[in-house]
Tab-separated table of C-alpha atoms and ligand atoms in Angstrom:
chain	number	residue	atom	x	y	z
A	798	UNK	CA	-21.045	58.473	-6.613
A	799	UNK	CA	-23.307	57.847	-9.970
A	800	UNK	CA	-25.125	61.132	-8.302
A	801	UNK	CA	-21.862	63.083	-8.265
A	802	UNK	CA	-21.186	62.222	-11.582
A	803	UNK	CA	-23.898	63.179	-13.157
A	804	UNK	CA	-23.890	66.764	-11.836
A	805	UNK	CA	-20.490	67.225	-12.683
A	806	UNK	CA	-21.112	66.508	-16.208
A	807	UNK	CA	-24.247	68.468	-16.015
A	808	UNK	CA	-22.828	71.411	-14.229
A	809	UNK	CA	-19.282	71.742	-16.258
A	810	UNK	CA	-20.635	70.631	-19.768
A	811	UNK	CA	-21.018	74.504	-20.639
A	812	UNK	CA	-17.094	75.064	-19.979
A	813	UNK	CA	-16.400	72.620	-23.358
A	814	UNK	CA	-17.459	76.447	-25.385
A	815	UNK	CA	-14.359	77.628	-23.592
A	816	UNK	CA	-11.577	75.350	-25.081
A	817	UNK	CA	-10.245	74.318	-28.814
A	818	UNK	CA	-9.976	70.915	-29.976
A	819	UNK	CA	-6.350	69.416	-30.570
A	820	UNK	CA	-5.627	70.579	-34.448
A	821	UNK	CA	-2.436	71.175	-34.902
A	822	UNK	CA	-2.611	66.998	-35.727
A	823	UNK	CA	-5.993	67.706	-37.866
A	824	UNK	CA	-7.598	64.330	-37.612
A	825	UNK	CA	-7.847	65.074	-33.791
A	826	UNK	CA	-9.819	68.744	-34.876
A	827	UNK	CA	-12.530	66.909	-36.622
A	828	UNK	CA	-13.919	65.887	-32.845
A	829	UNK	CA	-16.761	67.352	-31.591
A	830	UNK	CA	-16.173	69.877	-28.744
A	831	UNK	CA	-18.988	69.444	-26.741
A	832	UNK	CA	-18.424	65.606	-25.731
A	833	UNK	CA	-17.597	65.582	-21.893
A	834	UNK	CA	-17.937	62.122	-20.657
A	835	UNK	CA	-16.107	60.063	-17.187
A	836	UNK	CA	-15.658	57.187	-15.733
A	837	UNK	CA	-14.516	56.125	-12.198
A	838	UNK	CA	-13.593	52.905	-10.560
A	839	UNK	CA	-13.237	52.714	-7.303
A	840	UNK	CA	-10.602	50.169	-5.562
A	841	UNK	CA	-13.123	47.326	-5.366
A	842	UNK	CA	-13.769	47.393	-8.657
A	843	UNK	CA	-17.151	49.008	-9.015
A	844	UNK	CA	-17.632	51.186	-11.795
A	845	UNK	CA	-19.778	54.313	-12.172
A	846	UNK	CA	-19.765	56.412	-15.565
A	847	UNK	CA	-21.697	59.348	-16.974
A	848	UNK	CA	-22.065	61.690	-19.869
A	849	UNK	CA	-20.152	60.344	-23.270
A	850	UNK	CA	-17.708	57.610	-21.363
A	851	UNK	CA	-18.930	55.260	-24.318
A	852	UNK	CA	-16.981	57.634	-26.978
A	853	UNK	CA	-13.372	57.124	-28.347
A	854	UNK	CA	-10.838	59.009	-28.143
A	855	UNK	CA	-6.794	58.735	-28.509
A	856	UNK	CA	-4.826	58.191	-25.838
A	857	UNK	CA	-1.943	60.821	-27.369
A	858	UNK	CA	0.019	61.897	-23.847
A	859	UNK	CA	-1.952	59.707	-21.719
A	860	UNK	CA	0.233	57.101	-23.677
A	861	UNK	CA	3.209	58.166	-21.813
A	862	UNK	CA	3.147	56.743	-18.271
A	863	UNK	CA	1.806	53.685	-19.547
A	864	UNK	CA	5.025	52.861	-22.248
A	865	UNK	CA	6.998	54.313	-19.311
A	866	UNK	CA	5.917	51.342	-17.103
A	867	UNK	CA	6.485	48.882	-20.318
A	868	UNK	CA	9.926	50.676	-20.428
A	869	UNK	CA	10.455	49.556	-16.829
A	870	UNK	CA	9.512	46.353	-16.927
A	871	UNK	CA	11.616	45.737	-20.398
A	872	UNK	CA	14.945	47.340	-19.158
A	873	UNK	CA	14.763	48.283	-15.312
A	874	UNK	CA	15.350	51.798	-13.724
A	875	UNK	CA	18.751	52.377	-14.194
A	876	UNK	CA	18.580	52.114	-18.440
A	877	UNK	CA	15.387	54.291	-18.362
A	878	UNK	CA	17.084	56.816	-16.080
A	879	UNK	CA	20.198	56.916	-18.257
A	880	UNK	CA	17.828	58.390	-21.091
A	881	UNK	CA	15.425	60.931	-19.071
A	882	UNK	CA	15.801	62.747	-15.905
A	883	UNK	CA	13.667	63.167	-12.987
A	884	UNK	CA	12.392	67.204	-13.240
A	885	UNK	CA	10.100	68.980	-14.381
A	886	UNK	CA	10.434	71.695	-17.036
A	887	UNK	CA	7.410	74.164	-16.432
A	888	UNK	CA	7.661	74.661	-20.514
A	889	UNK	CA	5.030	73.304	-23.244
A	890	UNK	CA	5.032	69.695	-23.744
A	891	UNK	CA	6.570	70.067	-27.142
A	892	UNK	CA	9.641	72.265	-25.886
A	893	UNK	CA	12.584	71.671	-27.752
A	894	UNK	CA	14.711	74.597	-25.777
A	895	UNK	CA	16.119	72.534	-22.778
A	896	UNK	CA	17.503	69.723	-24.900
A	897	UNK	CA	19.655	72.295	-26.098
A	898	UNK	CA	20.703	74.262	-22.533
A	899	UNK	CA	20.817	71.624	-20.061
A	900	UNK	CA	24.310	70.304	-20.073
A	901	UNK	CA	23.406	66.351	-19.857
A	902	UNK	CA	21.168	66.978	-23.525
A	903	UNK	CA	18.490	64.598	-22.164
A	904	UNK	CA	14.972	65.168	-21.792
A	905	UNK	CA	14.290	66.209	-18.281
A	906	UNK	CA	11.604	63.773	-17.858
A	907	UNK	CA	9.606	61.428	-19.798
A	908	UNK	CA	6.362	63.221	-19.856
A	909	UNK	CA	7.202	65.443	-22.051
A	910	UNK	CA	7.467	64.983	-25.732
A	911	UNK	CA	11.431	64.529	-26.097
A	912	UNK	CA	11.435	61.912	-22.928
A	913	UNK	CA	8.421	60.190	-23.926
A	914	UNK	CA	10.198	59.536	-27.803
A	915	UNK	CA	13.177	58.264	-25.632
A	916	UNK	CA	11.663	55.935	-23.670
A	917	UNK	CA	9.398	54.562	-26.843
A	918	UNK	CA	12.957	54.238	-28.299
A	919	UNK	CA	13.876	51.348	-25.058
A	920	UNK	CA	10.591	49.345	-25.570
A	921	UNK	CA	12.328	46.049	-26.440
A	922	UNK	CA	11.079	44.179	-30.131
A	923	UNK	CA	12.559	43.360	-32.939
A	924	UNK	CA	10.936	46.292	-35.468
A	925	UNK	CA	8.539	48.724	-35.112
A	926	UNK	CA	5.835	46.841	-35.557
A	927	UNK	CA	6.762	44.416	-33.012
A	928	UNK	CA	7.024	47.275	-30.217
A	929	UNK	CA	4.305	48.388	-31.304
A	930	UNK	CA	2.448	44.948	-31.071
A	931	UNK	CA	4.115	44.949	-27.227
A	932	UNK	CA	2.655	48.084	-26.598
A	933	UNK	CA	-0.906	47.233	-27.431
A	934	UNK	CA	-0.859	43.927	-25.949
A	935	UNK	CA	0.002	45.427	-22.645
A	936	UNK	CA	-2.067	47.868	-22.541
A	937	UNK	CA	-4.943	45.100	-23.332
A	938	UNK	CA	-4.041	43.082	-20.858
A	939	UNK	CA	-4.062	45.603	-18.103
A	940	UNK	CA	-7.402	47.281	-18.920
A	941	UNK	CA	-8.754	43.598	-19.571
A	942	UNK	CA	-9.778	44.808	-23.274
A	943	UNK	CA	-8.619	42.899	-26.265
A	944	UNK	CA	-10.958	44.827	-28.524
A	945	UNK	CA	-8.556	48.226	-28.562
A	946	UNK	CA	-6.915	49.273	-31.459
A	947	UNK	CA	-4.977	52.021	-33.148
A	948	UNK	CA	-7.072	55.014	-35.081
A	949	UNK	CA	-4.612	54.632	-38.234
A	950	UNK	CA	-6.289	57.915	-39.219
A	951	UNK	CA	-5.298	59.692	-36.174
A	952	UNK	CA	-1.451	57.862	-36.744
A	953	UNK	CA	-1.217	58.685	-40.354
A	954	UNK	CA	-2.336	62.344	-39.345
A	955	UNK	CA	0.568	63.012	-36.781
A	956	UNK	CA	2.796	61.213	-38.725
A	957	UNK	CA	2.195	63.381	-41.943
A	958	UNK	CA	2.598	66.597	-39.573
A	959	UNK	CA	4.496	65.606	-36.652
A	960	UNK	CA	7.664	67.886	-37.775
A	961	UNK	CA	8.322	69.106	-34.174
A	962	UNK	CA	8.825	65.814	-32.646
A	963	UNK	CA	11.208	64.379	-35.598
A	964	UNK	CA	13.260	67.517	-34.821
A	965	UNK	CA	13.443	66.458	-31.302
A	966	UNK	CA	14.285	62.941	-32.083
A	967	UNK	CA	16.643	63.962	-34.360
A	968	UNK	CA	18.592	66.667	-31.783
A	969	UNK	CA	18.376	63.614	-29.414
A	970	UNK	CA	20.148	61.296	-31.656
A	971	UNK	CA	22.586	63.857	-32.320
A	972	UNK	CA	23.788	64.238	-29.017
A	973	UNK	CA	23.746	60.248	-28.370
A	974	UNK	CA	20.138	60.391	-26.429
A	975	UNK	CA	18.573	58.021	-28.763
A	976	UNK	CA	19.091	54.454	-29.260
A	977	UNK	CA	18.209	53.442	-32.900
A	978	UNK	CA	16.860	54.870	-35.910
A	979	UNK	CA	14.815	58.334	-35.731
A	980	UNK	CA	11.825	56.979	-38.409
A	981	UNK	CA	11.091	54.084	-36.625
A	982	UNK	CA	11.085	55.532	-33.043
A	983	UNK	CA	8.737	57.847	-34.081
A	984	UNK	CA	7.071	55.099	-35.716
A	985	UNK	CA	6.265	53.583	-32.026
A	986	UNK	CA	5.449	57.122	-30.242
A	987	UNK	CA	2.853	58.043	-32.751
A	988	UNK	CA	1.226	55.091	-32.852
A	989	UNK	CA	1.547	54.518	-28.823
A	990	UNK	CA	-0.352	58.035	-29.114
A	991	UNK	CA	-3.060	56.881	-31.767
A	992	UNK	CA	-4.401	54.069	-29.114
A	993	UNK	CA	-7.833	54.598	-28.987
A	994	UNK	CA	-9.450	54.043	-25.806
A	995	UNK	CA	-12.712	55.450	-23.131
A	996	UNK	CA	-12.996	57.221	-20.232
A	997	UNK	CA	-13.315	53.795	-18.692
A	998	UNK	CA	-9.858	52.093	-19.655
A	999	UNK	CA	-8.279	55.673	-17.997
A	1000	UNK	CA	-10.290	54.942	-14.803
A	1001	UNK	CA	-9.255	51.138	-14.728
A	1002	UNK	CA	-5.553	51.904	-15.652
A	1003	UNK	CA	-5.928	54.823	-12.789
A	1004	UNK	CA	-7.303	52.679	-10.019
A	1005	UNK	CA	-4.691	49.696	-10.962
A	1006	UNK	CA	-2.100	52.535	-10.016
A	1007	UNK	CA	-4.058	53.680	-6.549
A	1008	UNK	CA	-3.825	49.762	-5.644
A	1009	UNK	CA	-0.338	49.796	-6.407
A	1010	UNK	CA	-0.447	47.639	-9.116
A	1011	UNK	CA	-2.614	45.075	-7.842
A	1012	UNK	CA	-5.483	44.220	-10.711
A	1013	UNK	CA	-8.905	45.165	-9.509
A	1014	UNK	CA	-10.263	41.687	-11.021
A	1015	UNK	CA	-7.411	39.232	-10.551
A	1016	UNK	CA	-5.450	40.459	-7.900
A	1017	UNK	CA	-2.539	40.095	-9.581
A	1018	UNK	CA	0.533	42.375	-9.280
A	1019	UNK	CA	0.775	43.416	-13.017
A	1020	UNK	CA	3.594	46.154	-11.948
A	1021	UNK	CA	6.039	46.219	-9.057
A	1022	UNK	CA	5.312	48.703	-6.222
A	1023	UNK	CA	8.713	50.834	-6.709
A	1024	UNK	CA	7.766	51.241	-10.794
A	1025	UNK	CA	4.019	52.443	-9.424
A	1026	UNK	CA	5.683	55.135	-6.887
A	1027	UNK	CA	8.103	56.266	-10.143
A	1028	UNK	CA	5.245	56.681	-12.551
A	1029	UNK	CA	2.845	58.280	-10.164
A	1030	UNK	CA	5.323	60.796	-9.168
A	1031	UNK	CA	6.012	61.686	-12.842
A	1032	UNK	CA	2.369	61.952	-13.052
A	1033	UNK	CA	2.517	64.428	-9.936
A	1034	UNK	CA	5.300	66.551	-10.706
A	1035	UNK	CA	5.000	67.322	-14.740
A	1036	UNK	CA	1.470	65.002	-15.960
A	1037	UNK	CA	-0.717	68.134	-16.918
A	1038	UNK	CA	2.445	70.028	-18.605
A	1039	UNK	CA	3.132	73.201	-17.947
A	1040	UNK	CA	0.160	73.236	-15.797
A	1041	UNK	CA	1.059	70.716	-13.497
A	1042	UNK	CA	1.525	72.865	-9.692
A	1043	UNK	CA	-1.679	74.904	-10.606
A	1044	UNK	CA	-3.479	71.125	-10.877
A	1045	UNK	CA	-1.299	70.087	-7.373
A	1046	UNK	CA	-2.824	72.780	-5.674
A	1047	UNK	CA	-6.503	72.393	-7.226
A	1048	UNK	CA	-7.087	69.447	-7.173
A	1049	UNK	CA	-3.781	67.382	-5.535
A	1050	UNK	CA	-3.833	63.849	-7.492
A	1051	UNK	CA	-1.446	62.210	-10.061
A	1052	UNK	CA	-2.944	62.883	-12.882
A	1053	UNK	CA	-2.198	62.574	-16.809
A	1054	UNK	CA	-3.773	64.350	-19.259
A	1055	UNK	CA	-3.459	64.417	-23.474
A	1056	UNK	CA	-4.106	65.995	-26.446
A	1057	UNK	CA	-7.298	63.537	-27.354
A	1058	UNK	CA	-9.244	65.302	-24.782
A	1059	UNK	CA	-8.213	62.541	-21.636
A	1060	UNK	CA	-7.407	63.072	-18.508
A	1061	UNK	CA	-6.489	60.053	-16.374
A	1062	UNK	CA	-6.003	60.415	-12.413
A	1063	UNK	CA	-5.213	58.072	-9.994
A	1064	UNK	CA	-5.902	58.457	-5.726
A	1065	UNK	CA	-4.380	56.105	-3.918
A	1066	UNK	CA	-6.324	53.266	-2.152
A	1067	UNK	CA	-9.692	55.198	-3.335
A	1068	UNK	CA	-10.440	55.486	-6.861
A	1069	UNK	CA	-9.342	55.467	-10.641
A	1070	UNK	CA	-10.856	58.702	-12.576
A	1071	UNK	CA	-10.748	58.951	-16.347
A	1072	UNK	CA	-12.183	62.078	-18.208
A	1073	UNK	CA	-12.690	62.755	-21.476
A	1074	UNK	CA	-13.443	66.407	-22.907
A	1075	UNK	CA	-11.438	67.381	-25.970
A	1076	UNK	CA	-12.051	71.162	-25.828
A	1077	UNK	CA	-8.632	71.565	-24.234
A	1078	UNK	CA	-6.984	74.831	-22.713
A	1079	UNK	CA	-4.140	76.782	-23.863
A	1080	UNK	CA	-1.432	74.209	-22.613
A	1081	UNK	CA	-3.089	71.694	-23.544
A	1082	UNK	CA	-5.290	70.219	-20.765
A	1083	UNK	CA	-8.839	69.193	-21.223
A	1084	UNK	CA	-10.856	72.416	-20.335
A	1085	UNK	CA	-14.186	70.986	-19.013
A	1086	UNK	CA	-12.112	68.212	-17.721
A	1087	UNK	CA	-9.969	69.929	-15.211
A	1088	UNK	CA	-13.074	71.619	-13.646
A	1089	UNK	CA	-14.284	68.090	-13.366
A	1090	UNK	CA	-11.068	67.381	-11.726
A	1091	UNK	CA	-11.682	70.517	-9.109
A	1092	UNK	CA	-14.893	69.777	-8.308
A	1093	UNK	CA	-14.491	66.173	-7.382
A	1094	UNK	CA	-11.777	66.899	-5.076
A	1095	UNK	CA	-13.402	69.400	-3.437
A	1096	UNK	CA	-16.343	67.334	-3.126
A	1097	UNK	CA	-14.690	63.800	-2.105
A	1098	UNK	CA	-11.771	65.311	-0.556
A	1099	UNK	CA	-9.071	63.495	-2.905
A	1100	UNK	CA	-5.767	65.827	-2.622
A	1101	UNK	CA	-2.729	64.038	-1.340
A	1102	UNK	CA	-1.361	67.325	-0.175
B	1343	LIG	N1	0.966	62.868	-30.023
B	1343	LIG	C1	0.993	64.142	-29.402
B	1343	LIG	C2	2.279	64.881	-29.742
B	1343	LIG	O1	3.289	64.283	-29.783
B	1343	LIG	C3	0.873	63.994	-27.925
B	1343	LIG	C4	0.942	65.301	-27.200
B	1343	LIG	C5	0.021	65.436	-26.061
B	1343	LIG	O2	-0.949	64.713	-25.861
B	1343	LIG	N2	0.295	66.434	-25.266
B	1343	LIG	O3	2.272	66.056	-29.969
């Protein structure tokens, strides 16, 4: 495996000339584009890693399976499903359009920007700061790291520019989608998105998933094995955006991938993959990192299809 890993960081780290780095939030376009780093743990709990896995990077969209599991813990499936539906949309992550055209007027699905705000909105605290405090604290506690913070500079960045998404939260509200007040929502989601973490907290939170929720060190059931099968499948069906059934055929794992440049993936019973490249493609996706992706399939035979 540490073999494989170094050729594929080796062999892709060329593709990183062929993608942009995030700036429409321009603290995220001061990264370097060459960085291409990963991490992989396999179900035992071994770790390999290669390339820049030691470098930090936001978990932006990554973010959203994660809160989506708080969000089912908090308030079980039947509130979350009450706010966000169960399709994909095959349009950009930050579509507005279908909140507009699809007769219920709630985000198809909670990968996407408008769903994602929606479920940040059901995290249960008593102020921002206190979901926000919930947020962190879980996401410690399943990657076992209690030294992972929020890039304020990253949150302050998005929050300064993040017009598209207060739109959305705004037509949401509107329409009755949104429980509470727009500011501090968005509040939550952007700093849920400035998280920063490595390649290896992807790859632990990834292979926590492929055991169905049972922690590689403990072996403790952090999440219940129905919650696992509804976040993977979100993962499946509409993780990589608008790119999602080109990276089903490909490669053929749940995968999620963000704007920082991370892509985490999850096979089940085998392995937890996190990638980081932030030279991303035009919808979004981490450039280098979805050849990374291909390759290892190919070469470990990972599709579920
Ligand atoms: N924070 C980013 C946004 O809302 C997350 C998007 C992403 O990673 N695709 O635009």
């Amino acid at each position: 495996m540490q073999k494989l890993l170094n050729e594929l960081i080796e062999n892709n780290r060329s593709y990183c000339e062929h993608g942009k780095v995030a700036n429409y939030i321009p603290e995220l376009g001061k990264t370097r584009k060459d960085l291409l780093g990963i991490s992989v743990y396999d179900i035992e709990g071994n770790l390999f890693q290669a390339g820049d896995f030691e470098h930090k990077f936001t978990l932006q969209s990554i973010s959203k399976p994660i809160v989506l599991m708080l969000a089912l813990l908090d308030n079980g499936e039947d509130i979350v499903f009450e706010k966000v539906g169960k399709e994909p949309t095959g349009d950009p992550f930050n579509s507005i359009v279908r909140l507009e055209t699809f007769n219920e007027h709630k985000p198809l699905n909670p990968m996407i920007n408008a769903g994602a705000i929606s479920v940040s909105g059901l995290i249960h605290g008593a102020s921002p700061a206190e979901k926000t405090r919930r947020i962190l604290e879980f996401i410690r506690k399943i990657t076992h790291n209690d030294g992972l913070q929020i890039n304020e500079a990253v949150f302050q960045s998005e929050l300064k520019t993040g017009d598209r998404n207060r739109s959305m939260a705004y037509f949401l509200k509107d329409f009755g989608n949104l429980g509470g007040n727009v500011d501090e929502i968005l509040e939550v989601y952007f700093k849920q998105c400035s998280i920063e973490v490595t390649s290896k907290e992807l790859a632990y939170i990834g292979a926590l998933l492929a055991r169905n929720g049972k922690d590689l060190l403990t072996g403790e059931q952090v999440f219940p094995l129905r919650y696992c099968h509804i976040v993977k499948s979100y993962m499946a069906t509409c993780g990589m955006y608008d790119g999602s059934g080109e990276f089903a055929i490909n490669v053929g794992v749940p995968a999620k991938s963000g704007v920082g440049g991370g892509i985490m993936g999850t096979v089940l019973n085998r392995m937890g993959i996190g990638v980081f490249g932030p030279a991303l493609d035009q919808k979004g996706n981490s450039f280098a990192g979805l050849r990374i992706f291909e390759q290892m399939s190919e070469e470990l035979s990972l599709s579920i299809y």
